[in-house]
Short mmCIF file of C-alpha atoms in Angstrom, two decimals:
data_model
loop_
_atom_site.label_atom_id
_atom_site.label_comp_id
_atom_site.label_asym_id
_atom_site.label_seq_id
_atom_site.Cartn_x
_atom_site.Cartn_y
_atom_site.Cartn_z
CA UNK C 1 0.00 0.00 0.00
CA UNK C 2 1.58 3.56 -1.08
CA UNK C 3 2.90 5.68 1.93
CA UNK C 4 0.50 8.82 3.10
CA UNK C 5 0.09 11.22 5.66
CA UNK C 6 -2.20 8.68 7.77
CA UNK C 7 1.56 6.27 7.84
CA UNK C 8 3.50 8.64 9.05
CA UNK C 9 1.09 9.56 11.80
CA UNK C 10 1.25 5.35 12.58
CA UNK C 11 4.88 5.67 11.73
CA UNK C 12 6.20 8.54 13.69
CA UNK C 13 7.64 6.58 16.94
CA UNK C 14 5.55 8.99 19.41
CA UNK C 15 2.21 9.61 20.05
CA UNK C 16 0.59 12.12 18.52
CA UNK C 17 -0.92 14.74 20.88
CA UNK C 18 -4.72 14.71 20.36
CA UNK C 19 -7.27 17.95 21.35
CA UNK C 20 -10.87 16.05 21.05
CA UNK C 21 -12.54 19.38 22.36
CA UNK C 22 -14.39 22.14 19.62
CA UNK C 23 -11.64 24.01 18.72
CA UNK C 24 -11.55 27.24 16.17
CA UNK C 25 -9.00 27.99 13.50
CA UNK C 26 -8.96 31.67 13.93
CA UNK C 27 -6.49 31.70 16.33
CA UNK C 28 -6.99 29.27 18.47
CA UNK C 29 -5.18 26.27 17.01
CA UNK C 30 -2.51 28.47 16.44
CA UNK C 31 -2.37 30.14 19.71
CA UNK C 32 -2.62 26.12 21.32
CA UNK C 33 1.01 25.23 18.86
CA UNK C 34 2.68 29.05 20.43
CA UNK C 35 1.87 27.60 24.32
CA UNK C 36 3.77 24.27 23.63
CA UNK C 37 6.68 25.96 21.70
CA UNK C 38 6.93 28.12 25.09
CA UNK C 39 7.13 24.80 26.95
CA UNK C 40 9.98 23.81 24.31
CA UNK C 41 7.35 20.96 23.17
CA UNK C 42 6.95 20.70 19.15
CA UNK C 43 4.84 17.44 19.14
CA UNK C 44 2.49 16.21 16.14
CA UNK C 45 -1.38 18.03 16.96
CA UNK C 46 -4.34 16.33 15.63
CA UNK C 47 -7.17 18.85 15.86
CA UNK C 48 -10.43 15.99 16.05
CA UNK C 49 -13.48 18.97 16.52
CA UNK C 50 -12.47 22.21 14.07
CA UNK C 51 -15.07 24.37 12.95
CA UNK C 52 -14.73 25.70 9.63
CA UNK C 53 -13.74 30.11 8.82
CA UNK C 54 -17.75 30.62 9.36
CA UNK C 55 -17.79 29.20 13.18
CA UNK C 56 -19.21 25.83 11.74
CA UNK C 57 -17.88 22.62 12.49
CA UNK C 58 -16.16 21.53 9.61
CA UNK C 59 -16.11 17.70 9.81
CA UNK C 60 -12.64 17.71 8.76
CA UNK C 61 -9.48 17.15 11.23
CA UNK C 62 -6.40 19.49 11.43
CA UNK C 63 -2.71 18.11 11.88
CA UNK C 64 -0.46 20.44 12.71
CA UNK C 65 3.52 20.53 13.76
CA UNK C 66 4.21 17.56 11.21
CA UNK C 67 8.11 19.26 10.39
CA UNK C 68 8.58 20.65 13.71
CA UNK C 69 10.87 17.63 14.95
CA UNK C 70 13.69 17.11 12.87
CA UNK C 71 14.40 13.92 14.68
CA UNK C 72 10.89 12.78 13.95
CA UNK C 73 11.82 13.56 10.20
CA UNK C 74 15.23 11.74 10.05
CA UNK C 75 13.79 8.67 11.85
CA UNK C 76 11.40 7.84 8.58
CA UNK C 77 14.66 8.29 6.40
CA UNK C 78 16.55 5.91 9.04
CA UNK C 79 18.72 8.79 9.59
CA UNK C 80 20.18 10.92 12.43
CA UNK C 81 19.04 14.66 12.47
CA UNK C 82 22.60 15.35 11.89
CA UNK C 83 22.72 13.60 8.60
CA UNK C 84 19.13 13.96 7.29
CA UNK C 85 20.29 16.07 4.54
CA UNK C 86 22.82 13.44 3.07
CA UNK C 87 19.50 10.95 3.31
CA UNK C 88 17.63 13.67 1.90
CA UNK C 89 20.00 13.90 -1.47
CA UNK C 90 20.45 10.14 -1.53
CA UNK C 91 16.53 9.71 -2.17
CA UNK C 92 16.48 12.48 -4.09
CA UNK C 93 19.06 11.25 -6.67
CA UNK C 94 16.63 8.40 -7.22
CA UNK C 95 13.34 9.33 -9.84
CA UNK C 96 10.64 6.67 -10.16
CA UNK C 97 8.36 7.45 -12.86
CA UNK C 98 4.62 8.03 -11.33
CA UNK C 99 1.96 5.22 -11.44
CA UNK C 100 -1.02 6.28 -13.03
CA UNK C 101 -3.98 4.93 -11.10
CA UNK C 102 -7.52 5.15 -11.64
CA UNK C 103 -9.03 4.56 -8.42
CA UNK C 104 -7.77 7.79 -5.86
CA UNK C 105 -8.73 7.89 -2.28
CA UNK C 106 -8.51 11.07 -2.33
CA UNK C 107 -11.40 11.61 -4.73
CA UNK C 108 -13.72 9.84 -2.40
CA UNK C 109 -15.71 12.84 -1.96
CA UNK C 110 -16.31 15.13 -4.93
CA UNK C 111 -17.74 18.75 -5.66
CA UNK C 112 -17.02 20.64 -8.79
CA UNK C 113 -18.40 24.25 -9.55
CA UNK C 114 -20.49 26.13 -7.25
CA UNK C 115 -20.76 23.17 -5.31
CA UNK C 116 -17.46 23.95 -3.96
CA UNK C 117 -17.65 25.71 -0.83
CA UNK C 118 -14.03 26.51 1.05
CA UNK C 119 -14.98 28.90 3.44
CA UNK C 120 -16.09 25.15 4.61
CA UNK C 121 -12.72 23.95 5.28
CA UNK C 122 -11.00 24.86 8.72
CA UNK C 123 -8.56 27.10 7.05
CA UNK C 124 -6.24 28.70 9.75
CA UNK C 125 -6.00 32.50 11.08
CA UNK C 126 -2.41 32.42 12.34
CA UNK C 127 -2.00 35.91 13.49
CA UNK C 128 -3.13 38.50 14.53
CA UNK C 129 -3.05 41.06 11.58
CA UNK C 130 -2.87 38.69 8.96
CA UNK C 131 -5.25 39.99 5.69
CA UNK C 132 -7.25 36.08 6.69
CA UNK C 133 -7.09 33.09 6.77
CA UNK C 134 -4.29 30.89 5.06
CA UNK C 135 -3.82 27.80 3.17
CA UNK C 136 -0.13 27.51 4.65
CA UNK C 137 0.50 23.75 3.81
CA UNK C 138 -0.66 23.54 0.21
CA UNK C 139 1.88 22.56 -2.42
CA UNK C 140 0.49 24.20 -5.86
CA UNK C 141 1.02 21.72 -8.79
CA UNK C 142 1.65 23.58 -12.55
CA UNK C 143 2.77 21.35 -15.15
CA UNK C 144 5.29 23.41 -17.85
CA UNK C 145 3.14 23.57 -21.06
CA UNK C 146 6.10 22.98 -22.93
CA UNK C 147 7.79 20.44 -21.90
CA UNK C 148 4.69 18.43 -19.29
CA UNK C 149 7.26 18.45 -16.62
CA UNK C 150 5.39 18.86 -13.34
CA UNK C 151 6.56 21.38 -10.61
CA UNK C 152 5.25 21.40 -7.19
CA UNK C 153 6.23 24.60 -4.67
CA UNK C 154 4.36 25.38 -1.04
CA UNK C 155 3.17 28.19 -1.48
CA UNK C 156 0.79 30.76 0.71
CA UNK C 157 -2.93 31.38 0.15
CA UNK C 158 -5.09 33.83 1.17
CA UNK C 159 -8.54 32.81 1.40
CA UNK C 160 -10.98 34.92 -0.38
CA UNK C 161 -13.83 33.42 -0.66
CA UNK C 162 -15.64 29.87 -1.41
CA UNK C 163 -13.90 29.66 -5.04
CA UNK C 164 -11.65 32.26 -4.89
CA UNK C 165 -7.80 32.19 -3.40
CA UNK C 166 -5.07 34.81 -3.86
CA UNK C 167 -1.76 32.96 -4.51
CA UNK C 168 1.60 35.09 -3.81
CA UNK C 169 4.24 32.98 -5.74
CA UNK C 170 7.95 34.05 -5.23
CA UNK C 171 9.26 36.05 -8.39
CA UNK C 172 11.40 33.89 -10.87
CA UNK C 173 10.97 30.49 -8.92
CA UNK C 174 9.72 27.29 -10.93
CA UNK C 175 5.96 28.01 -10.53
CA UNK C 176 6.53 31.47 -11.55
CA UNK C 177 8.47 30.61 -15.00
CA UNK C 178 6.15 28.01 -15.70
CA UNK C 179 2.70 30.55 -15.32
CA UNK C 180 4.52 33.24 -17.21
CA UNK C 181 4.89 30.84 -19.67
CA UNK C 182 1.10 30.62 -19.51
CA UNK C 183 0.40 34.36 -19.32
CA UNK C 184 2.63 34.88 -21.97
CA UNK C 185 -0.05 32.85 -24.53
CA UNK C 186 -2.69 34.57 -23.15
CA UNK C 187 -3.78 31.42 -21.02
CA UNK C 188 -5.21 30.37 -17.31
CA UNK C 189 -2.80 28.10 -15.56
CA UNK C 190 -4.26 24.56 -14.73
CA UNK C 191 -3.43 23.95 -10.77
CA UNK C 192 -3.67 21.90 -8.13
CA UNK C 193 -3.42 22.16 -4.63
CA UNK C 194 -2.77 18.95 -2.44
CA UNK C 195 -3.21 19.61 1.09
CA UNK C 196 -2.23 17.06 3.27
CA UNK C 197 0.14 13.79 2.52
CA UNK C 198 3.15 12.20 3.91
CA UNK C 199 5.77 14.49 4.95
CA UNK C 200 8.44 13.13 2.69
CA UNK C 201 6.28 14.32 -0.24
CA UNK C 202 5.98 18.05 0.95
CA UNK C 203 10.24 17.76 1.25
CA UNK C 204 10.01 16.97 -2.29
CA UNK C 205 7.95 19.80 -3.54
CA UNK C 206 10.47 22.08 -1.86
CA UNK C 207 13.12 20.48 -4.08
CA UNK C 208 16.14 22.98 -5.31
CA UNK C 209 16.65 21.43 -8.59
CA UNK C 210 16.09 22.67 -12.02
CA UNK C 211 12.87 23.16 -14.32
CA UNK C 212 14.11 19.77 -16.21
CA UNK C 213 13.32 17.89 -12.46
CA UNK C 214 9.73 16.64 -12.05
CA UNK C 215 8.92 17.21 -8.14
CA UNK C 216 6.39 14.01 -8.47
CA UNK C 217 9.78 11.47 -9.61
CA UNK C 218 11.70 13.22 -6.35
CA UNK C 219 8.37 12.40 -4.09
CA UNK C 220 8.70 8.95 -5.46
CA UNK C 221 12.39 8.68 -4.82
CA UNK C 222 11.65 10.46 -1.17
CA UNK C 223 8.86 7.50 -0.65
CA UNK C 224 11.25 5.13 -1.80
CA UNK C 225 8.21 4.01 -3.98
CA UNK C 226 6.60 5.44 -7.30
CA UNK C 227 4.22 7.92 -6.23
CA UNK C 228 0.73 7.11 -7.33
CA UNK C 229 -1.32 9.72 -9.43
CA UNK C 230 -4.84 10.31 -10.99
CA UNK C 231 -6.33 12.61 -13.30
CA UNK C 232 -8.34 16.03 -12.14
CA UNK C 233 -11.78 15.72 -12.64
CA UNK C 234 -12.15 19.74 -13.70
CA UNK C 235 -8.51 20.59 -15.40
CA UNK C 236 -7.22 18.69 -18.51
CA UNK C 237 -3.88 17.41 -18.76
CA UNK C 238 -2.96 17.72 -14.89
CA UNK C 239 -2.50 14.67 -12.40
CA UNK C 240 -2.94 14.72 -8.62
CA UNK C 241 -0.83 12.48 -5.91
CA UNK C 242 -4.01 9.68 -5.14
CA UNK C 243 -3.40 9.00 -1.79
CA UNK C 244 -3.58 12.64 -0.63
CA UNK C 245 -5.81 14.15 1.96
CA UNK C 246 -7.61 16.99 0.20
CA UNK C 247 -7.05 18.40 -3.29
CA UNK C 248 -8.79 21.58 -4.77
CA UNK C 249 -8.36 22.16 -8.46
CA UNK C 250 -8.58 25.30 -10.25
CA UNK C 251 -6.81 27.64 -12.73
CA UNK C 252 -4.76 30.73 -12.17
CA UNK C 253 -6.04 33.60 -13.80
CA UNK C 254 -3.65 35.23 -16.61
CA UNK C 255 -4.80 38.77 -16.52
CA UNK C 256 -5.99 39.60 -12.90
CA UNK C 257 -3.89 40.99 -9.86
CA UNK C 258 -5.47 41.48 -6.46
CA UNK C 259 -4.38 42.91 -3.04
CA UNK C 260 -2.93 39.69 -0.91
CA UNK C 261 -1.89 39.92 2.34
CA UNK C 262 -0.71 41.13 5.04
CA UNK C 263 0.80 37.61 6.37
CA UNK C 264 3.49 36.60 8.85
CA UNK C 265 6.11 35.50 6.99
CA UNK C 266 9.16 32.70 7.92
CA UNK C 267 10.88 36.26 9.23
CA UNK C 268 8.43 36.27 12.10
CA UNK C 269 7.51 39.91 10.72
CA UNK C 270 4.60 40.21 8.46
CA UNK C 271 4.85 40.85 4.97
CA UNK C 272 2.97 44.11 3.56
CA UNK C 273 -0.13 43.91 1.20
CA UNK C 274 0.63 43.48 -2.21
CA UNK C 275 -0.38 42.66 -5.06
CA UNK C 276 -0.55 38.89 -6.21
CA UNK C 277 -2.40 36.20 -8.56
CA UNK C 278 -5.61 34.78 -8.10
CA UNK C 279 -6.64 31.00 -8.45
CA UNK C 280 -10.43 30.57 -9.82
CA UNK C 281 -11.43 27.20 -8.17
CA UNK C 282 -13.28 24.69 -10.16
CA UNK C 283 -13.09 21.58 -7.73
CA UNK C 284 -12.05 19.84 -4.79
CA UNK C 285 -12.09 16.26 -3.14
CA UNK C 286 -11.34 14.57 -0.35
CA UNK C 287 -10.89 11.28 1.37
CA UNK C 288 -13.13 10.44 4.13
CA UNK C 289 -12.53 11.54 7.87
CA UNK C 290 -9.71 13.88 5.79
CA UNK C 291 -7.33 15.47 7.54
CA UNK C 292 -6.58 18.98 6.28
CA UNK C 293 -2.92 20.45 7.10
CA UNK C 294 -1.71 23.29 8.22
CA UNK C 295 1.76 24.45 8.91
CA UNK C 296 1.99 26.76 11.87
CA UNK C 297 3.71 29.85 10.19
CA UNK C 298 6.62 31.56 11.24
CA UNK C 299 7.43 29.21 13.24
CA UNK C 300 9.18 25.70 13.25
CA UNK C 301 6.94 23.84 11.34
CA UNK C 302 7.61 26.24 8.68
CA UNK C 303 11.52 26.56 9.60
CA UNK C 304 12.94 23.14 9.35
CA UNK C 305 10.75 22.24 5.75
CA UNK C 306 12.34 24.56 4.08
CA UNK C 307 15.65 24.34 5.96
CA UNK C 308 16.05 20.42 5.61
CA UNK C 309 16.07 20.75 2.45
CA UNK C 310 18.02 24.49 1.73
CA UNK C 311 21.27 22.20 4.10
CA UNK C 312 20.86 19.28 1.21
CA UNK C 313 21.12 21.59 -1.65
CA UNK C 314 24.40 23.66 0.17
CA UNK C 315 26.10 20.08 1.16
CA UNK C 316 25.65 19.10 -2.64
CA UNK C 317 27.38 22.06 -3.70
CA UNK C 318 29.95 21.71 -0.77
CA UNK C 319 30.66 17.91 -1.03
CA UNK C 320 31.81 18.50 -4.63
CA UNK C 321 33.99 22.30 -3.97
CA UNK C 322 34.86 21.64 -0.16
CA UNK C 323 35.31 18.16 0.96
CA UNK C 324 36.72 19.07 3.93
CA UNK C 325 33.54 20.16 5.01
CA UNK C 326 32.50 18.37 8.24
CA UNK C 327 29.19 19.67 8.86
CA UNK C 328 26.35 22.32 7.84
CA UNK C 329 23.47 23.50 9.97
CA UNK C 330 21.05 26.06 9.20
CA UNK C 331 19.62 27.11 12.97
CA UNK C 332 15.65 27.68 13.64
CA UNK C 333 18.03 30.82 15.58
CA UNK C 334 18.27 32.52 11.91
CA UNK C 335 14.89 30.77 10.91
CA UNK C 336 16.74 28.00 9.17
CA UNK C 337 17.96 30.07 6.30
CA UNK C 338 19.56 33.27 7.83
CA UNK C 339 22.27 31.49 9.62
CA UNK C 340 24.80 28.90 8.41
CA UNK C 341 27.27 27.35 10.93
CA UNK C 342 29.92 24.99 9.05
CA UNK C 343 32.31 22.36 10.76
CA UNK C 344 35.30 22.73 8.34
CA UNK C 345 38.53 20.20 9.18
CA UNK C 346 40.51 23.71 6.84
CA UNK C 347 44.50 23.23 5.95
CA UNK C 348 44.89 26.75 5.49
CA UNK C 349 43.62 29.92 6.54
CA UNK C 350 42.45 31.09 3.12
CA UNK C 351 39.66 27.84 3.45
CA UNK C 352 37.19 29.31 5.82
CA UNK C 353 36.54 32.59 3.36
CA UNK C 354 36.50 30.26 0.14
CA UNK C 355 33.75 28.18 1.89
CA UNK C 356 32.03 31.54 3.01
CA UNK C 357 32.26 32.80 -0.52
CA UNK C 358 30.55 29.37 -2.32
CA UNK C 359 27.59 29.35 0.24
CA UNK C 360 26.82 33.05 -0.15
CA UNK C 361 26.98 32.49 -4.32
CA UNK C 362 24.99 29.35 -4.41
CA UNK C 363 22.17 30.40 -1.77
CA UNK C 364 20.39 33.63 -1.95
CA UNK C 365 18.46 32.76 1.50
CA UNK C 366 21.45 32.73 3.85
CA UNK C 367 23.04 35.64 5.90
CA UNK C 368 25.31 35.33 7.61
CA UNK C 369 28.07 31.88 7.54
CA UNK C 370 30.15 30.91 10.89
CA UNK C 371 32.59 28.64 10.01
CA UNK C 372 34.27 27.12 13.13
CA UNK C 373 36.82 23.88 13.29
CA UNK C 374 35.38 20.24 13.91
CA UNK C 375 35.64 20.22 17.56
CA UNK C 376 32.54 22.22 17.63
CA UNK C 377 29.08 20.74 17.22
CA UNK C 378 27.09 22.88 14.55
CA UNK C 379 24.25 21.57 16.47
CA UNK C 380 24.99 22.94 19.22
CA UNK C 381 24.32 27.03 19.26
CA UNK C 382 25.82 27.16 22.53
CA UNK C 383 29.31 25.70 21.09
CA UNK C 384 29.70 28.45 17.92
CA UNK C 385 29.07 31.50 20.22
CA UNK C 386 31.49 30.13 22.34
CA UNK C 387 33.99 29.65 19.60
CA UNK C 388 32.79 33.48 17.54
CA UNK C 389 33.32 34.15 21.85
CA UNK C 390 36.93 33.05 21.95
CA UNK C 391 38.20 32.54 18.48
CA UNK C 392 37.32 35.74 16.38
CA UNK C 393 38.90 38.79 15.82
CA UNK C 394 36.42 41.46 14.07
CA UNK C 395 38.96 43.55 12.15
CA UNK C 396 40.85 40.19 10.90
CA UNK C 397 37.72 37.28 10.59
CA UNK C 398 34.79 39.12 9.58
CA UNK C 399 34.20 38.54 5.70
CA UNK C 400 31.85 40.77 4.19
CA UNK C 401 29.87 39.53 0.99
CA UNK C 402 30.32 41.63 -2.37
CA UNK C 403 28.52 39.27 -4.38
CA UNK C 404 25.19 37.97 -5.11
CA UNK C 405 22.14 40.04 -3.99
CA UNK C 406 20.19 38.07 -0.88
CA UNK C 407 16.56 37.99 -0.77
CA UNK C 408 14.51 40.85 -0.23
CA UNK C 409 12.22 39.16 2.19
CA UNK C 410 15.17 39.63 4.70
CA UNK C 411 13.62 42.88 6.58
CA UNK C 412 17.05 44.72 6.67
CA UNK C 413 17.20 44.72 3.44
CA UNK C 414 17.66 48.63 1.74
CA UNK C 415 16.15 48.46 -1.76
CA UNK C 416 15.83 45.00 -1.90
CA UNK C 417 19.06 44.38 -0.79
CA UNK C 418 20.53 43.12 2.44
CA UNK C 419 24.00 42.80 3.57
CA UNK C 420 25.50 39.68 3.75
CA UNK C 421 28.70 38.44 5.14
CA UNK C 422 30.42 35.58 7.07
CA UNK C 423 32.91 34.81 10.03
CA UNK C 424 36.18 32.96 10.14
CA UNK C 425 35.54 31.39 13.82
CA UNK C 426 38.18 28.90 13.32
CA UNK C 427 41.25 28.48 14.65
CA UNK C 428 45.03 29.30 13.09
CA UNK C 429 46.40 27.01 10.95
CA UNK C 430 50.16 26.95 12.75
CA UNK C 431 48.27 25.94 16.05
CA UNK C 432 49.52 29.44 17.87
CA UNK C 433 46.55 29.20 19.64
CA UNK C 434 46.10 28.19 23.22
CA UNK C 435 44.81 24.41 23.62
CA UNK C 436 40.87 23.80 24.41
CA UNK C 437 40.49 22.17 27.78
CA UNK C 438 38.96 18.32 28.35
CA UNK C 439 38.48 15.57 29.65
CA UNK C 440 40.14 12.33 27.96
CA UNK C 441 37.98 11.68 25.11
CA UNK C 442 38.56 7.91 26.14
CA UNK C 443 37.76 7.77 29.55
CA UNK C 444 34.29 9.71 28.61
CA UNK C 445 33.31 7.40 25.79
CA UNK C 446 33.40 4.03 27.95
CA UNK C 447 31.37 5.98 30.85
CA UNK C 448 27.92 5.68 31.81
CA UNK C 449 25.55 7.81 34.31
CA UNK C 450 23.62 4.91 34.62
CA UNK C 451 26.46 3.00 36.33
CA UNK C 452 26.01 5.99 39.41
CA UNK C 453 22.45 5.86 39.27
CA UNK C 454 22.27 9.36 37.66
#
């Protein structure tokens, strides 16, 4: 039976936390996630009773927190969270065609025109001045009408109204190429928008590869299992994952721009209003007892997707430029795209700048990079401060970045531009440096608390 959502909730190795009471999605689910994250608690939340954005139940349930452990991520790809991105590539260099299927779960439960009512569906509020309520966890599905290659991003969606979303797309990623493309012939886009379905496959919509990739082979090859599709029922020539939760269909529109937004963004600052597409929806199904997903914005759940997958893409480029390269961890600290720390075993002291350099140039996302020397754990925030603490001179390790542009979504940025930059935290090469106190490494490694009943 093909891997979904409803395996890895059997799958995950914990339980997941369950809220049985009549809960709402304008704020309240969210506000629920933000009171465990204060007790340093990021477990799975199944929402049984959510009404819908009219006060409604909904009938539908709402998982939450689904990326917010990355060792509950790296334990499906028999991995440590250390090395989840190395699993990550390995599946990812691995592209099983799709399996067409003709019988979908998730088309179980049909509606198609005006019988399609969203304001129905427990969409979340998140905060506080957000424009409305969000589809944060839908991957939109365009297939390039050139070539039929099929792209998948997440992407958020402001709910406007029962067959109407607004759909801000980031300028010049794959989505945006392939509409423009569309536009360009004077043309609505056919789309898709799966909500809800194993984890693995939302990693693989978030894929960094090029337009020739299609993001359903890399969901296979992140199942470890071709992933099984079916046809739309209102959009020609566009396929659908079968064994996913919910799926609305619909077109975006080639000529129309509308206000979207504000929304609190991965920055934890909202973006302003601006204006973005709108998708005209034409259908959506659904399995039964569905489970409709939500990420909780801005906050882990949205940091380590993206960020999982942003530290496979950098050790790619690394592993073939910088073998020396240790270890690469992209912090929730810098929302898991600001902030690079790298574990570099360097033979001279020109290394730690040349590694700054290639992550800057092949990542747009990242800020600021703190290389240190492999007797600090990446993982361990604590550990690089200490070594930026006792290793760095400003006027000597501080690299700033001349290069690429970053992202504009970073709020310091000045005319869509921030500054960017990275620090040598490493040690000399000549060892003129005094020697880090310890314990023998030996005596430590055959130790156990348990043996003094600690």
């Amino acid at each position: 039976m093909p891997q979904d959502l409803r395996d890895f909730l059997r799958q995950a190795g914990e339980p997941t936390s369950v809220v049985s009471r009549r809960v709402s999605p304008k704020f309240e689910i969210p506000a629920i996630l933000a009171l465990l994250e204060k007790e340093k608690r990021f477990p799975m939340v199944l929402f049984e009773n959510a009404d819908d954005t009219r006060g409604e139940p909904s009938g539908f349930r709402v998982l939450a927190n689904a990326f917010a452990d990355r060792a509950r991520l790296a334990r499906f790809f028999g991995s440590t969270p250390q090395d989840l991105p190395l699993k990550y590539l390995e599946r990812a260099a691995v592209r099983p065609p799709v399996r067409l299927v003709d019988d979908a779960p998730v088309q179980k439960n049909r509606r198609t025109g005006d019988d399609v009512r969203l304001t129905h569906l427990p969409v979340v509020t998140h905060n506080e001045k957000d424009a409305g309520p969000y589809l944060t966890a839908g991957a939109v599905i365009l297939k390039d009408p050139d070539t039929g290659i099929v792209n998948g991003a997440i992407q958020r969606m402001q709910l406007k109204g029962d067959r109407r979303l607004g759909l801000f797309m980031v300028p010049n990623g794959h989505n945006a190429q392939i509409f423009a493309k569309y536009q360009a012939q004077g043309r609505n886009a056919p789309c898709a928008i799966v909500l809800g379905h194993h984890p693995a496959f939302f990693m693989a919509m978030q894929h960094k590869g090029t337009m020739d990739d299609s993001e359903y082979e890399v969901a296979g090859g992140m199942l470890g299992e071709p992933l099984e599709v079916a046809r739309t029922l209102t959009q020609p020539n566009l396929e659908i994952p079968a064994h996913a939760e919910i799926i609305i269909e619909g077109e975006i529109l080639h000529d129309l721009l509308e206000d979207e937004g504000p929304f609190g963004e991965y920055t934890h600052y909202y973006s302003p209003m601006r204006k973005s597409h709108v998708i005209h929806v034409t259908g959506l199904t659904y399995r039964d007892d569905a489970i409709f997903h939500d990420i909780f914005a801005c906050h882990r759940d949205h940091h380590f997707l993206e960020g999982i997958v942003m530290e496979s893409q950098l050790r790619e480029v690394l592993q073939r430029d910088h073998p020396r390269v240790k270890n690469l961890y992209l912090p929730p600290s810098g929302c898991c795209q600001f902030f690079c720390y790298v574990a570099l075993a360097k033979r001279t002291d020109a290394e730690p700048r040349q590694v700054i350099d290639a992550i800057l140039r092949a990542n747009m996302w990242v800020k600021y990079v703190i290389v240190v020397d492999p007797d600090i754990d990446v993982f361990d925030e604590s550990e690089v401060l200490w070594a930026v603490a006792t290793r760095v001179r400003a006027s000597e390790d501080y690299a700033p970045f001349t290069g690429a542009t970053g992202t504009a979504m970073d709020p310091t940025a000045k005319d869509g531009v921030p500054e960017r930059g990275g620090i040598d935290a490493t040690l000399p090469a000549d060892g003129s440096f005094p020697e880090r106190v310890g314990l023998p490494k030996n005596l430590l490694a055959r130790m156990s608390l348990a043996d003094y009943g600690l």
